[in-house]
CSV table of C-alpha atoms in Angstrom, one decimal:
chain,number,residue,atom,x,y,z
A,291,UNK,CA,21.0,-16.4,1.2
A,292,UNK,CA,21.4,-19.1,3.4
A,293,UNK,CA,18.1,-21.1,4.8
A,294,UNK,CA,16.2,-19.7,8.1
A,295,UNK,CA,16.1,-21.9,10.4
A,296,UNK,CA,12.7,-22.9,11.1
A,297,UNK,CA,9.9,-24.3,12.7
A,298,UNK,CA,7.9,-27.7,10.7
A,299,UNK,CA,4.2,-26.0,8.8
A,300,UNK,CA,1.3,-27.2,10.5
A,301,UNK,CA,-1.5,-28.7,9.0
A,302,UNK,CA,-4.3,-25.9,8.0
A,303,UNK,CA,-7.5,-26.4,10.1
A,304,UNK,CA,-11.0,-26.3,8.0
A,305,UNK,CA,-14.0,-24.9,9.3
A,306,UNK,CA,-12.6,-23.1,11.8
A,307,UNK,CA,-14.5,-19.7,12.9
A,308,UNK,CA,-12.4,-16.7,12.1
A,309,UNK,CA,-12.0,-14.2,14.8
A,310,UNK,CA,-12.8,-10.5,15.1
A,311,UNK,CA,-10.8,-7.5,14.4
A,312,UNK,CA,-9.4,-5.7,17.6
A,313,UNK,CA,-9.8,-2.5,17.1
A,314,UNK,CA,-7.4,0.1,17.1
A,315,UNK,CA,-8.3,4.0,17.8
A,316,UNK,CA,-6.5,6.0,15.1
A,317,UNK,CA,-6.7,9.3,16.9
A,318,UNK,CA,-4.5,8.4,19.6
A,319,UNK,CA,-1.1,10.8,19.9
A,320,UNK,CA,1.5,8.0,21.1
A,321,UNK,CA,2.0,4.2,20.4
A,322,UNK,CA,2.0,3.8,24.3
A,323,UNK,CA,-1.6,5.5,25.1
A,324,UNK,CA,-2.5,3.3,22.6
A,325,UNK,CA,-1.6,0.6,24.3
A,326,UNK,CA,-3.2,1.5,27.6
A,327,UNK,CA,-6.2,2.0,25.7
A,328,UNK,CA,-6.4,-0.9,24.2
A,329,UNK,CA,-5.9,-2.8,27.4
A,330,UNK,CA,-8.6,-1.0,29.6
A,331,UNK,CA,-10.9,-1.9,26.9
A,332,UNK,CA,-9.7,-5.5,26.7
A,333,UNK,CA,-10.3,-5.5,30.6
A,334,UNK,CA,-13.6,-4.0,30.4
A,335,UNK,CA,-15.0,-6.4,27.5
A,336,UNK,CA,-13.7,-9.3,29.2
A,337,UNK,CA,-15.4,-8.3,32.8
A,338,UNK,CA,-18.9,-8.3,30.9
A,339,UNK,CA,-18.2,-11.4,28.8
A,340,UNK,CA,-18.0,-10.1,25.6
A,341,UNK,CA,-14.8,-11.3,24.4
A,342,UNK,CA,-12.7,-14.8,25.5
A,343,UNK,CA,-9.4,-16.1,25.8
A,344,UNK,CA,-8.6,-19.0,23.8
A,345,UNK,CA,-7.8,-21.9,25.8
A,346,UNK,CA,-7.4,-25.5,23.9
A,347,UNK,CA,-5.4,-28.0,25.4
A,348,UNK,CA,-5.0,-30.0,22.1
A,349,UNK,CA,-3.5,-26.8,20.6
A,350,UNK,CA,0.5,-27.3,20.1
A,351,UNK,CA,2.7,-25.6,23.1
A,352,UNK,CA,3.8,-22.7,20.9
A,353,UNK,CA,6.6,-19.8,21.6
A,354,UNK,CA,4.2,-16.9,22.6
A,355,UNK,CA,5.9,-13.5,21.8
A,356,UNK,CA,2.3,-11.5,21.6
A,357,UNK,CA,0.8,-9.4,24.2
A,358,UNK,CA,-2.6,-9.9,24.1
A,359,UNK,CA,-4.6,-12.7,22.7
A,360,UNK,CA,-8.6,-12.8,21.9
A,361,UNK,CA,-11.0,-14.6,20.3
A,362,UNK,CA,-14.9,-14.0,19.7
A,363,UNK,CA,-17.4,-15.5,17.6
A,364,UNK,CA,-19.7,-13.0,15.4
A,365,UNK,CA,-22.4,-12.8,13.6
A,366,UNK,CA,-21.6,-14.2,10.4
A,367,UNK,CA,-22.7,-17.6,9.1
A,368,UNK,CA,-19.8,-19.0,7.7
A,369,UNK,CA,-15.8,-18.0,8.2
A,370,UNK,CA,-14.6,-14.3,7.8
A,371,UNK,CA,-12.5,-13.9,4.5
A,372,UNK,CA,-12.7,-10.0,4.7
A,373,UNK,CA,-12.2,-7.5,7.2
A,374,UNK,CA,-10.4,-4.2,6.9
A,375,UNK,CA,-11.2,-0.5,7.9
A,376,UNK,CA,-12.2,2.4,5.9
A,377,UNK,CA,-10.2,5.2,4.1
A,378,UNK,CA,-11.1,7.5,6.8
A,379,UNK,CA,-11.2,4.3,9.7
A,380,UNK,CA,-15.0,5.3,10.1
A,381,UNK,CA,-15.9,2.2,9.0
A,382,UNK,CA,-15.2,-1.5,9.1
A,383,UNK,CA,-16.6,-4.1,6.6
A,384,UNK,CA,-16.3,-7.9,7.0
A,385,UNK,CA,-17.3,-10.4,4.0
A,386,UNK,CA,-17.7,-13.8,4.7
A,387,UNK,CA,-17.2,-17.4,2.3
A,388,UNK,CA,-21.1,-17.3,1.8
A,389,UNK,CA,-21.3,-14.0,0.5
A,390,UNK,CA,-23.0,-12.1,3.8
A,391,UNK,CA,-20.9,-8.9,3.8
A,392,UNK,CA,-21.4,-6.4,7.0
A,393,UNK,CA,-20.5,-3.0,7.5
A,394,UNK,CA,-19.8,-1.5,10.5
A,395,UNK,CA,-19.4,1.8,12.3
A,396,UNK,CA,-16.4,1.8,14.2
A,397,UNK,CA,-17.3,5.0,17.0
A,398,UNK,CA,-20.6,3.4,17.8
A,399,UNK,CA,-19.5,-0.4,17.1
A,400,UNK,CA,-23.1,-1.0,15.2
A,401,UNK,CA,-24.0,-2.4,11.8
A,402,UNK,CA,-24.7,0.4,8.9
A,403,UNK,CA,-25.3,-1.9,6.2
A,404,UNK,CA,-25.2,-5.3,5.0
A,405,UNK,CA,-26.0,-7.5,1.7
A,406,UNK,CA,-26.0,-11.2,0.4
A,407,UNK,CA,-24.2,-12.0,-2.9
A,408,UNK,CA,-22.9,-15.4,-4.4
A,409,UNK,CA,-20.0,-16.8,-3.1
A,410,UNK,CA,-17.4,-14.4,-2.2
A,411,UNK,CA,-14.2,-14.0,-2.7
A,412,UNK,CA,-12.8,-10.9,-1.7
A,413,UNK,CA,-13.8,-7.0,-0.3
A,414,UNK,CA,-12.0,-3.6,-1.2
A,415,UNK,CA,-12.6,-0.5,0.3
A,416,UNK,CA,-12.1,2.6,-2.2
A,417,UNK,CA,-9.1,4.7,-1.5
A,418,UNK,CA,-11.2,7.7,-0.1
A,419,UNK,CA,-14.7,7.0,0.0
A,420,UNK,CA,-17.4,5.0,1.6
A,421,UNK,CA,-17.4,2.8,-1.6
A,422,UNK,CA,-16.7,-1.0,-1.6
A,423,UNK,CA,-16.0,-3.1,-4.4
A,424,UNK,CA,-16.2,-7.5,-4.2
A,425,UNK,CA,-15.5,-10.5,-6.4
A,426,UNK,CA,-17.6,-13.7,-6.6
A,427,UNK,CA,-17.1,-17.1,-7.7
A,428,UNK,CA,-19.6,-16.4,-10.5
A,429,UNK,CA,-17.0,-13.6,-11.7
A,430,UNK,CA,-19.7,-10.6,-11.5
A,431,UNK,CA,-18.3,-7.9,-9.4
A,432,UNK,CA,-20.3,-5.8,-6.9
A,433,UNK,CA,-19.8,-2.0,-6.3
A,434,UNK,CA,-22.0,-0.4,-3.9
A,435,UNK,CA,-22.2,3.0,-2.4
A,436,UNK,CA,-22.5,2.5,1.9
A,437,UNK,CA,-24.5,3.1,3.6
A,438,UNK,CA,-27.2,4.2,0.9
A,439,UNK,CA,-26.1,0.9,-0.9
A,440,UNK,CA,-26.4,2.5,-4.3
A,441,UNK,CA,-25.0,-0.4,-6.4
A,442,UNK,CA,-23.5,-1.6,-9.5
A,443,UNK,CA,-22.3,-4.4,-11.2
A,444,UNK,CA,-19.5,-5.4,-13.6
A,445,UNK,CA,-20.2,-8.6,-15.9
A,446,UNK,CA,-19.0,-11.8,-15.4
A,447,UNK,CA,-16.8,-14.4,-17.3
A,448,UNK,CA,-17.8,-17.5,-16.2
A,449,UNK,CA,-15.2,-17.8,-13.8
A,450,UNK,CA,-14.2,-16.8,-10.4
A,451,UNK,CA,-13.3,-13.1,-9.7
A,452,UNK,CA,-10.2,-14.2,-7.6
A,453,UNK,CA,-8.9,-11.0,-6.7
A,454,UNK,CA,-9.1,-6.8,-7.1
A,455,UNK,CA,-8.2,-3.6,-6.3
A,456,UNK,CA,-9.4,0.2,-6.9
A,457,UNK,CA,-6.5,2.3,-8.3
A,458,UNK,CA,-4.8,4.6,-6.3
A,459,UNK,CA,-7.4,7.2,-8.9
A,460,UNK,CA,-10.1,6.3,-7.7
A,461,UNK,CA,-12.1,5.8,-10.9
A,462,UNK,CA,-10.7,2.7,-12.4
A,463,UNK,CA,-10.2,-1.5,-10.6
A,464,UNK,CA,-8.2,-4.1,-11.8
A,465,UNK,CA,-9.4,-7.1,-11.3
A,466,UNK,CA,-8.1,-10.9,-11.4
A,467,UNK,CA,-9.9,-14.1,-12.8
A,468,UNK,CA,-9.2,-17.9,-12.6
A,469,UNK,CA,-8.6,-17.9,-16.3
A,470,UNK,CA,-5.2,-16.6,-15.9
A,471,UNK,CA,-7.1,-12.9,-17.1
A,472,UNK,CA,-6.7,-9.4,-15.7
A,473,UNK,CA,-9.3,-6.8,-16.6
A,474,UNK,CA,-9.1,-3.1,-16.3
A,475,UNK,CA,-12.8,-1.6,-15.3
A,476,UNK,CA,-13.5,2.0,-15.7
A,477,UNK,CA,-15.9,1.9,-12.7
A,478,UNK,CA,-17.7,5.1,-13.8
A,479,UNK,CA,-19.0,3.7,-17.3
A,480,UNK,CA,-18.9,0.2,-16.2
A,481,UNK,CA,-16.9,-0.6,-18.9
A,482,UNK,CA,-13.6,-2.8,-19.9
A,483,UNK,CA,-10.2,-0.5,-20.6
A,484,UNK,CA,-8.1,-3.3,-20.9
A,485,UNK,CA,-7.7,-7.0,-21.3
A,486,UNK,CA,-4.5,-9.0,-20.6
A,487,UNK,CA,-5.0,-12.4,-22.1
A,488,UNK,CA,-3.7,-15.2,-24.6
A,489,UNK,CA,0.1,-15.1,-24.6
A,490,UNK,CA,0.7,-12.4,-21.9
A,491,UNK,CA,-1.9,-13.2,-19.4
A,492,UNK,CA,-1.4,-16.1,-16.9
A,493,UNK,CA,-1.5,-19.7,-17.0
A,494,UNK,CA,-3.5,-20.3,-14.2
A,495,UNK,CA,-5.7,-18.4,-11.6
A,496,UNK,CA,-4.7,-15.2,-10.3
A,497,UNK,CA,-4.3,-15.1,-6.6
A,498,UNK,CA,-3.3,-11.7,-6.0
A,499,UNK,CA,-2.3,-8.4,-6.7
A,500,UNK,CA,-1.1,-5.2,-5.3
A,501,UNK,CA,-0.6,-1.6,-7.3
A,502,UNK,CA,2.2,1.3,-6.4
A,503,UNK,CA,1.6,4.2,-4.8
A,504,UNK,CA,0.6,5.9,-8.3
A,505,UNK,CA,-1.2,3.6,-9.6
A,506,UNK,CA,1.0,3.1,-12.9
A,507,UNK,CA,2.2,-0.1,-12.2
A,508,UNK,CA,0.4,-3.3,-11.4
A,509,UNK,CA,1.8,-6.1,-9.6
A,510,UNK,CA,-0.2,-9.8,-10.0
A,511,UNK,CA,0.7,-13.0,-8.9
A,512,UNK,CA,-0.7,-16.7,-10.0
A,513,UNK,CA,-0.5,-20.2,-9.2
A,514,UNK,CA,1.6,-20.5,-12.0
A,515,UNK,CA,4.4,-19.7,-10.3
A,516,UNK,CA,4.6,-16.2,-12.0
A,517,UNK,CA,4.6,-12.4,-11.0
A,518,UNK,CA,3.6,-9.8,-14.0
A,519,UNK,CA,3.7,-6.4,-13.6
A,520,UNK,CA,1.7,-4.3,-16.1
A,521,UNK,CA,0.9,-0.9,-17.1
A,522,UNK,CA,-2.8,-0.2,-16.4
A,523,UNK,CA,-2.9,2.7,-18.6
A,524,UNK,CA,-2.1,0.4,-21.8
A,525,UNK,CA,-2.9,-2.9,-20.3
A,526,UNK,CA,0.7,-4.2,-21.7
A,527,UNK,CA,3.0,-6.6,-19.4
A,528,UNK,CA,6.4,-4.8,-18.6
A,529,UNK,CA,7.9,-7.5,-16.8
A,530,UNK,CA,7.8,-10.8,-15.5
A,531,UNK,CA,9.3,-12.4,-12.2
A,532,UNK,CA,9.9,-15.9,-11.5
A,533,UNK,CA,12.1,-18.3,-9.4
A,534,UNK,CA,13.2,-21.5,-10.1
A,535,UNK,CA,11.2,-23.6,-7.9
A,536,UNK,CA,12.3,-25.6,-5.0
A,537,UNK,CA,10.0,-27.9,-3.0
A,538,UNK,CA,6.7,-27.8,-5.2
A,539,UNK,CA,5.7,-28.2,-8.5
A,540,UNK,CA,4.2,-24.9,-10.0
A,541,UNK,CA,0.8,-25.6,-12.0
A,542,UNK,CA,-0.1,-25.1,-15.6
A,543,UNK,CA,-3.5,-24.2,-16.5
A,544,UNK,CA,-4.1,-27.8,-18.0
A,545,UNK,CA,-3.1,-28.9,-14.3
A,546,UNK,CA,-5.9,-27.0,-12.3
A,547,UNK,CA,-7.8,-30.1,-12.1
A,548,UNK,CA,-5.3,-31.9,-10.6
A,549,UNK,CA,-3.7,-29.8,-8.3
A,550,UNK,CA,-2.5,-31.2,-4.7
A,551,UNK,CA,-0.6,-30.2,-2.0
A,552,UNK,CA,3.1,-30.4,-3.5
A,553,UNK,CA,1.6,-27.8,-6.1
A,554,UNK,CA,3.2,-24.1,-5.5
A,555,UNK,CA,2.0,-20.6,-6.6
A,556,UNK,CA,2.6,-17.0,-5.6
A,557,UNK,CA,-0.1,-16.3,-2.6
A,558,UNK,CA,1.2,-13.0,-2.1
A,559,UNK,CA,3.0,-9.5,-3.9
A,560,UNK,CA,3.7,-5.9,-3.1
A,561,UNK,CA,5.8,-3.0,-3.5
A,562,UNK,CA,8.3,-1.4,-1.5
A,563,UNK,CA,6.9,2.6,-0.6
A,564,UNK,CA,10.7,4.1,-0.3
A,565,UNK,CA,12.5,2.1,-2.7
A,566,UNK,CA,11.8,1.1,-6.6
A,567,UNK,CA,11.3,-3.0,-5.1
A,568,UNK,CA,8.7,-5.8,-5.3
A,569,UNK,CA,8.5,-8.6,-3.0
A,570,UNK,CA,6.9,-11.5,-3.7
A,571,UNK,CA,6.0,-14.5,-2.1
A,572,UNK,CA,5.4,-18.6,-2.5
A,573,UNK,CA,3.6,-21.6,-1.2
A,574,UNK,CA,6.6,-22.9,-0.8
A,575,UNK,CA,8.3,-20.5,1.4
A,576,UNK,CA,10.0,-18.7,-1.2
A,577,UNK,CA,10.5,-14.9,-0.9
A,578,UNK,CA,11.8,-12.6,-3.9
A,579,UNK,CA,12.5,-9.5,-3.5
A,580,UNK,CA,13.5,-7.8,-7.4
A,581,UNK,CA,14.9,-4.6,-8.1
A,582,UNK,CA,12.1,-2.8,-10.8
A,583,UNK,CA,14.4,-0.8,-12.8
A,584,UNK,CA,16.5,-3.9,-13.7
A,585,UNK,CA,14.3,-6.7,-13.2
A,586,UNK,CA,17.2,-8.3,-11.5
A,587,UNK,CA,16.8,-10.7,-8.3
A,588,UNK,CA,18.1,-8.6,-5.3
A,589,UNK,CA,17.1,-11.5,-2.3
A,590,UNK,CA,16.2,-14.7,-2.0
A,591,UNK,CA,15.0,-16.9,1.1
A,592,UNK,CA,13.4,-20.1,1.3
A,593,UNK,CA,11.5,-20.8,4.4
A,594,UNK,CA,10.1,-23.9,5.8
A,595,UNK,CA,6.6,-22.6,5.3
A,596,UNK,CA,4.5,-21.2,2.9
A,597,UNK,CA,3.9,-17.8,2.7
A,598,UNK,CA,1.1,-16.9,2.8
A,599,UNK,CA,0.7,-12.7,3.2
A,600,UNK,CA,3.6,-9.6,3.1
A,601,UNK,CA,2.9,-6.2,3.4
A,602,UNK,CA,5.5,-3.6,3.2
A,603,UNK,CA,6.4,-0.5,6.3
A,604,UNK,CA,5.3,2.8,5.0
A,605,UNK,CA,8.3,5.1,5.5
A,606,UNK,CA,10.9,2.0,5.4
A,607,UNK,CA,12.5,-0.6,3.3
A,608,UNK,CA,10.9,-3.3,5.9
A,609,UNK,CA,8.7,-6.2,5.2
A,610,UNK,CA,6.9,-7.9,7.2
A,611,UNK,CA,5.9,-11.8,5.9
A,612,UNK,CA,3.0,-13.9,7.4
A,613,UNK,CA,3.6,-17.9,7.5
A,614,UNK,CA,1.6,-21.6,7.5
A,615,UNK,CA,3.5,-21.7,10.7
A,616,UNK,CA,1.7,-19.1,12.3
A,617,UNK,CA,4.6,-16.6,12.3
A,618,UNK,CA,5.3,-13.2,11.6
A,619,UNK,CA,8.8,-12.3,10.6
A,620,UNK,CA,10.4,-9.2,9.7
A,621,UNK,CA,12.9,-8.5,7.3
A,622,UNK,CA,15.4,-5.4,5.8
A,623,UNK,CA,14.7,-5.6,2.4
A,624,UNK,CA,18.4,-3.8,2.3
A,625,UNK,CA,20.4,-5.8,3.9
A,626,UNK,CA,18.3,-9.3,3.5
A,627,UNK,CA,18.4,-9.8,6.6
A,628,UNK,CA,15.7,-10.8,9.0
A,629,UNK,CA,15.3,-8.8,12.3
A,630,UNK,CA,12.7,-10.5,13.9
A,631,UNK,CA,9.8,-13.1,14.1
A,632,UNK,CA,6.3,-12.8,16.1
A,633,UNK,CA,5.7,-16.4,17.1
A,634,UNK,CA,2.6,-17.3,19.4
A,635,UNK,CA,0.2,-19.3,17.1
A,636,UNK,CA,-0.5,-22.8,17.1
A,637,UNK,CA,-1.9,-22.7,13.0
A,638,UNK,CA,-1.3,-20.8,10.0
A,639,UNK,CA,-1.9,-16.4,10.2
A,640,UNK,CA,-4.2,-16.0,7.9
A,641,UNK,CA,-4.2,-12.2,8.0
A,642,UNK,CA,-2.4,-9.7,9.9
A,643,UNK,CA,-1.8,-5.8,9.9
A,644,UNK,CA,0.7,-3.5,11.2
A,645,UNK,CA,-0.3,-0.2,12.3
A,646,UNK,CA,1.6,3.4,10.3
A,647,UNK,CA,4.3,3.8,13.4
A,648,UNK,CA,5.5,0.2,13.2
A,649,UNK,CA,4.5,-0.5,16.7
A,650,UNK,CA,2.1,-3.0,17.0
A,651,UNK,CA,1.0,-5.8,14.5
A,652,UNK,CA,-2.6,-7.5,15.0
A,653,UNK,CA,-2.5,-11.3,13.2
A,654,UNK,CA,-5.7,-13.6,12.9
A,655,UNK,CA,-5.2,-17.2,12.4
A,656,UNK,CA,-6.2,-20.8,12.2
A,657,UNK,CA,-6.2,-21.3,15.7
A,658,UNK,CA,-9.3,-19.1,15.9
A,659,UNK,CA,-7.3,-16.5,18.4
A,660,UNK,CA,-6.2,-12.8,17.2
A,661,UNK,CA,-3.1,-12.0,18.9
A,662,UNK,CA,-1.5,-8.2,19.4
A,663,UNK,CA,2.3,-7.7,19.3
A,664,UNK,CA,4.0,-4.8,20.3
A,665,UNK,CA,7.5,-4.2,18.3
A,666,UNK,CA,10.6,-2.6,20.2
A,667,UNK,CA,13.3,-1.7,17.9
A,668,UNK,CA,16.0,0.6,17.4
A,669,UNK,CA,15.3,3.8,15.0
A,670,UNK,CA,15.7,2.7,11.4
């Protein structure tokens, strides 16, 4: 497909404070009382101080397509890494690079439960209880029960637990290490089901990874410019996904010492929840989108920026890809077409989230401002 038109990537900005969740009440009957909602309570924090606008004249003049924008510094002592609701929304953790990881209860807006571990790299809620599971750079793993913080642990490697996720079963994680390794956990006895190394395993770090609705496929991505998906209930590889790269080398693991910016990897993966595809995305602004059955490339863009995040519509074949250029764009995974863009940032999203009607996407980003966007489009 032919190239999108784009704006330059901006520079990414360290040490920058991350801002806070807006939250959203899930009990709400329309998309439009929510968004009155919203904004009475936006008008009502802002009257007693607690939240600001974002005003920095030495921020780039921007196309600004949101509705709202906020930013608000918390409680945490280094930048937010982690921040996503509950099965049931009830609760809200957040996990920052230190290792301080916060719960919080969203009706009454105060902290439950919190903890200190190493380093951290990532938090997962379970799929429908108040459990949490997190990675360190040490590679132990954490598992604790909130808000009695009943806890266990999973044994390290000696290296980084880059990424996880609970199955869809509830009793068994996969999780991701910088070794190029992905271990199956049966979280119940503690203990390894499976181990894919050696030949099938990665060449580098894992950087994420995404499981279907079922939980009998896995989807992982690494910087070596590779996808693998695996079944978790044999730990074999199925299938493997690449592209031939266009702007940046991709990395061997006898390169990880020397990696630099013209390096590329896949930051981000996920399946499609109408249709048997996988999307995955690059550093260097190269989307995939593959067709499972046949393994066979079904679209192709290459953007300007890296991509950094993609998560897929629940009742659609739409995907929606966060950028280094602080945009959200929206694409038919049918067609290959993209519909729209959310532009409004002045440096990278590094997280974002659309709500289950499609309606409104909140986005987090560099620039230390959360923005809200509010999506008008025909019926799909």
């Amino acid at each position: 497909m032919a190239d999108q038109e784009l704006r330059p990537q901006l520079e990414l900005h360290e040490g920058e404070e991350i801002v806070e969740v807006i939250e959203l009440n899930p009990n709400q009957e329309t998309a439009e009382k929510e968004e009155d909602d919203l904004t009475n309570e936006v008008e009502d924090d802002e009257d007693d101080g607690g939240w600001e606008t974002e005003e920095d004249e030495t921020m780039e003049v921007v196309r600004d397509d949101s509705d709202l924008t906020f930013c608000r510094h918390t409680s945490h002592k280094d930048s937010v890494i982690s921040a996503s609701f509950s099965h049931d929304s009830a609760l809200v953790v957040t996990g920052d690079m230190s290792g301080l990881i916060k719960v919080w209860k969203v009706e009454t807006k105060e902290e439950v439960w919190s903890f200190e571990v190493g380093d951290l790299q990532w938090v997962e809620w379970h799929p429908c209880a108040h459990v949490l599971l997190a990675g360190t750079d040490e590679g132990s793993c954490w598992m604790w029960k909130i808000p009695s913080g009943d806890c266990k642990t999973f044994a390290g490697t000696g290296c980084q637990a880059t990424c996880g996720k609970i199955l869809p079963d509830g009793y068994r994680a996969v999780i991701g290490y910088e070794d190029g390794t992905v271990r199956i956990w049966d979280l119940k006895q503690g203990s390894q089901l499976h181990v894919v190394k050696g030949q099938d395993s990665h060449q580098g770090p894992l950087t994420c990874l995404a499981t279907n609705d079922t939980g009998s496929l896995v989807l992982t991505g690494s910087v070596d410019c590779t996808a693998k998906l695996l079944n978790p209930l044999t730990g074999k590889v199925v299938a493997v996904f690449s592209v031939p790269n266009s702007t940046k080398e991709c990395v061997a693991k006898e390169q990880m010492e020397d990696t630099d910016s013209n390096s590329n990897s896949v930051e981000t993966v996920g399946f499609c929840r109408v249709l048997p595809l996988i999307a995955v995305g690059f550093l260097d602004g190269t989307m995939g989108i593959w067709d499972i059955p046949s393994q066979t490339l079904r679209h192709k863009w290459q953007l300007q920026a890296g991509i950094v995040q993609l998560l897929w519509e629940d009742h659609s074949p739409i995907m929606y890809t966060g950028s280094l250029d602080g945009a959200v764009r929206i694409w038919d995974a049918r067609s290959g077409r993209m519909e729209s863009e959310c532009c409004g940032h002045a440096a990278e999203i590094l997280d974002f989230m659309v709500n289950k009607e499609a309606s409104v996407i909140v986005t987090a980003s560099g620039d230390r401002t959360a923005k809200v966007f509010y999506l008008q489009r025909p019926e799909r």
